[in-house]
Coordinates of C-alpha atoms in Angstrom, one line a residue:
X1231 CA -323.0 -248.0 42.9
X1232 CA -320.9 -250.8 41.4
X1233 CA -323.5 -252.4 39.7
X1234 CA -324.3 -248.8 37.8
X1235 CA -320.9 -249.1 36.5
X1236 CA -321.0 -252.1 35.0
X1237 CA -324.4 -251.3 33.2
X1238 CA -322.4 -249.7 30.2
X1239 CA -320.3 -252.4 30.1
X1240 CA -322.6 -254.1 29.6
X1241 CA -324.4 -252.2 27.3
X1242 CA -321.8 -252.2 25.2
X1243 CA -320.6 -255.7 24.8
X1244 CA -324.0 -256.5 23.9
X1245 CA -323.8 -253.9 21.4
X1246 CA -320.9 -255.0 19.7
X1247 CA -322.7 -259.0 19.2
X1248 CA -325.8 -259.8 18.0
X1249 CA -327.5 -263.1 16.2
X1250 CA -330.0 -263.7 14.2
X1251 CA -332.1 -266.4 12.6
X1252 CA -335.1 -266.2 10.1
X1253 CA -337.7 -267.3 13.3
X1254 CA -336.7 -263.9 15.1
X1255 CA -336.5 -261.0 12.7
X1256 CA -338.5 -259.3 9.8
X1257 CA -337.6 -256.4 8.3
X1258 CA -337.9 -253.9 5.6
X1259 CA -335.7 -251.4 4.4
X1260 CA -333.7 -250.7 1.3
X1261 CA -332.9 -253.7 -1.7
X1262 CA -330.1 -255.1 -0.7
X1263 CA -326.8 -255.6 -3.5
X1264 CA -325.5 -259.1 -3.4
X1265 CA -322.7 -259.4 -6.1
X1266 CA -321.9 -263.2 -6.6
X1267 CA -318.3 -263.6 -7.2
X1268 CA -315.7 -265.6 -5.6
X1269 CA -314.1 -263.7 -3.0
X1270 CA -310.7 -264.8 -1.9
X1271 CA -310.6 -265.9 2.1
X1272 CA -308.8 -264.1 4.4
X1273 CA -306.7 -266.1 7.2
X1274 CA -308.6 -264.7 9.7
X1275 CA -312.3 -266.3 7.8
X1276 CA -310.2 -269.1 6.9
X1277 CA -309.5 -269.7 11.0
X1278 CA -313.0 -268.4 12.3
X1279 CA -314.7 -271.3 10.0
X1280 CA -312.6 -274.3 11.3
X1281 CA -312.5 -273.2 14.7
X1282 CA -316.5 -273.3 14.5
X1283 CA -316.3 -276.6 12.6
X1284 CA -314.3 -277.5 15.7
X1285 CA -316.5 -277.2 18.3
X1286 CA -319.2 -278.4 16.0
X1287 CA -317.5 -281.9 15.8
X1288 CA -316.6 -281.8 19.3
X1289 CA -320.4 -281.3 20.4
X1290 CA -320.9 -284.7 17.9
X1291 CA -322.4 -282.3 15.0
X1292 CA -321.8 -282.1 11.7
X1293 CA -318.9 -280.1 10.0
X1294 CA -320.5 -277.3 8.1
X1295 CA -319.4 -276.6 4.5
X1296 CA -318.3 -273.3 2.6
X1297 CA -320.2 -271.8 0.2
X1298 CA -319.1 -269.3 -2.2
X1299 CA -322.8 -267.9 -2.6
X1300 CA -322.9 -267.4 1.1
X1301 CA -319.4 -265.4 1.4
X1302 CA -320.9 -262.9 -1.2
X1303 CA -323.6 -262.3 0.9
X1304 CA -322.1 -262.2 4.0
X1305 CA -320.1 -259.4 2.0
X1306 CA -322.7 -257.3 1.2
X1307 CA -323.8 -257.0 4.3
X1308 CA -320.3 -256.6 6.1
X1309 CA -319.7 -253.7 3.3
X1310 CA -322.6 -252.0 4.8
X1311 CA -322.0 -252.3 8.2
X1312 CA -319.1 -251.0 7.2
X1313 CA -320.2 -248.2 5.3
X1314 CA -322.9 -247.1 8.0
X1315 CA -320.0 -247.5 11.1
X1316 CA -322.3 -250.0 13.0
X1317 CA -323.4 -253.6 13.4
X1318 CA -326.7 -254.4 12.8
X1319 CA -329.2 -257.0 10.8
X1320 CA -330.7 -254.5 8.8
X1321 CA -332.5 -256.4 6.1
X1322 CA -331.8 -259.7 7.3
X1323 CA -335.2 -260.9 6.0
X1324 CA -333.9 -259.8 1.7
X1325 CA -330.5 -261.6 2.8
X1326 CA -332.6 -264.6 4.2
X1327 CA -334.7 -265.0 1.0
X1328 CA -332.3 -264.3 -1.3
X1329 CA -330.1 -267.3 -0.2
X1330 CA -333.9 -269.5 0.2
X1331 CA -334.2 -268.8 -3.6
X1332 CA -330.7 -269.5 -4.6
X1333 CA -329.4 -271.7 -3.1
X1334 CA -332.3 -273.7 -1.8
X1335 CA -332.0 -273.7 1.8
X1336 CA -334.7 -273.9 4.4
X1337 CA -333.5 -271.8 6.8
X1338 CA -330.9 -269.0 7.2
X1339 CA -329.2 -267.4 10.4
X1340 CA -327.0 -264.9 10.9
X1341 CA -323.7 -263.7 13.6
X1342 CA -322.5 -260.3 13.5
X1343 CA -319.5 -258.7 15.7
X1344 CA -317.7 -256.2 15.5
X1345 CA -314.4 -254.9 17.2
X1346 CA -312.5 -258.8 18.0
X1347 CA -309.4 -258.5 16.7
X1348 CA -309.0 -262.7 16.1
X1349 CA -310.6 -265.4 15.0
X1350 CA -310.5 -267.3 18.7
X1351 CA -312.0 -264.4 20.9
X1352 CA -314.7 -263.9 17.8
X1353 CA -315.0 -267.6 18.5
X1354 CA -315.2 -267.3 22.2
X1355 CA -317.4 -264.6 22.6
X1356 CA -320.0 -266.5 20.5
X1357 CA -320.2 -269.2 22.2
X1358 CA -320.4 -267.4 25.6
X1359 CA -323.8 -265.9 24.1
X1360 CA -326.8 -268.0 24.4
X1361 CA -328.4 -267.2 20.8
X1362 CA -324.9 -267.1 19.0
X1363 CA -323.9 -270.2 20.2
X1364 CA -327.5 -271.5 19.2
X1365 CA -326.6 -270.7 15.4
X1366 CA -323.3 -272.5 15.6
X1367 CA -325.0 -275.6 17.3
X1368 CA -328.2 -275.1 15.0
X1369 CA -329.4 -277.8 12.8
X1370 CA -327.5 -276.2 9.4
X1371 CA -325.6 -277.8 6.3
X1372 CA -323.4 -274.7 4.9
X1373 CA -322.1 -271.4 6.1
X1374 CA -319.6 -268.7 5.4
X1375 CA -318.1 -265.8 7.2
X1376 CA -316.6 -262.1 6.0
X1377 CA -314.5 -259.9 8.0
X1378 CA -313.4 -256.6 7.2
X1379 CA -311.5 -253.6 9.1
X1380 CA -312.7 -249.6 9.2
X1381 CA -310.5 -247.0 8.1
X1382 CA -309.2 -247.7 12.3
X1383 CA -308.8 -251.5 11.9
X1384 CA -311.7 -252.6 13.7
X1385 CA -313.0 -255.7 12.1
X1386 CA -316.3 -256.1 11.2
X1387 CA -317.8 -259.7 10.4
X1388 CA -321.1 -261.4 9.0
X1389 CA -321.5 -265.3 9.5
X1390 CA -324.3 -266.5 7.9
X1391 CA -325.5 -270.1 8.1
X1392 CA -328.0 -272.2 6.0
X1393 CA -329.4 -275.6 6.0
X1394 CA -330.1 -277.0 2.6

């Protein structure tokens, strides 16, 4: 009976985190609206960055760097998360090859969350997740992060990495 309980749980904290990377997802859906402009950091970006630059270095990888490109469209697609009241990677795939043909890169992945209300549980939760942890460790040059609350302040955040 125990075990029954904990199902929705579990349900939902797997809800609530997903990843994904180029290799695992297609999709199609509607054109997505990427608007490249330089978005200002929040301290709560700012912190979820270098905490995963962090652990990078401690694990003897390379320090990822910024990219204002990459914020924007991590922003579009927190904006519609937001807008739709729920995490997803709907068109991944249009995000994925818009950043392959601006910016160059080889490869894209993607973490979304939603609900962690700072940048060290984000963090932790992450890395306690087999295929979010493998984008932080993953083999990448550049990422960027956007967080934003609901009308309830629930945060909502995309964290897109690429490898150049």
């Amino acid at each position: 009976m125990k075990s029954l309980l904990k199902f929705p749980l579990i349900a939902l904290i797997a809800m609530f985190s997903f990843s994904c990377s180029t290799e695992s997802m297609d999709d199609s859906g509607e054109q997505i609206q990427i608007e490249e402009t330089t978005i200002q950091a929040k301290s709560i970006e700012v912190e979820t960055l270098e905490l995963i630059n962090d652990y990078r270095v401690s694990q003897g990888l390379n320090a990822l760097g910024d990219m204002n490109i990459v914020k924007s469209v991590a922003y579009s697609h927190t904006d519609y998360m937001l807008e739709n009241n729920e995490i997803s990677h709907d068109n991944f795939f249009k995000r994925s090859e818009y950043l392959k043909s601006h910016t160059g890169a080889a490869r894209v992945s993607e973490n979304v969350a939603y609900g962690y209300s700072s940048a060290q549980t984000l963090v932790k939760a992450w890395l306690a997740s087999e295929g979010h942890r493998k984008n932080i460790e993953g083999d990448f040059t550049n990422f960027d992060i956007s967080a934003e609350q609901n009308a309830e302040g629930r945060w909502y955040y995309t964290n897109i990495f690429i490898k150049k």
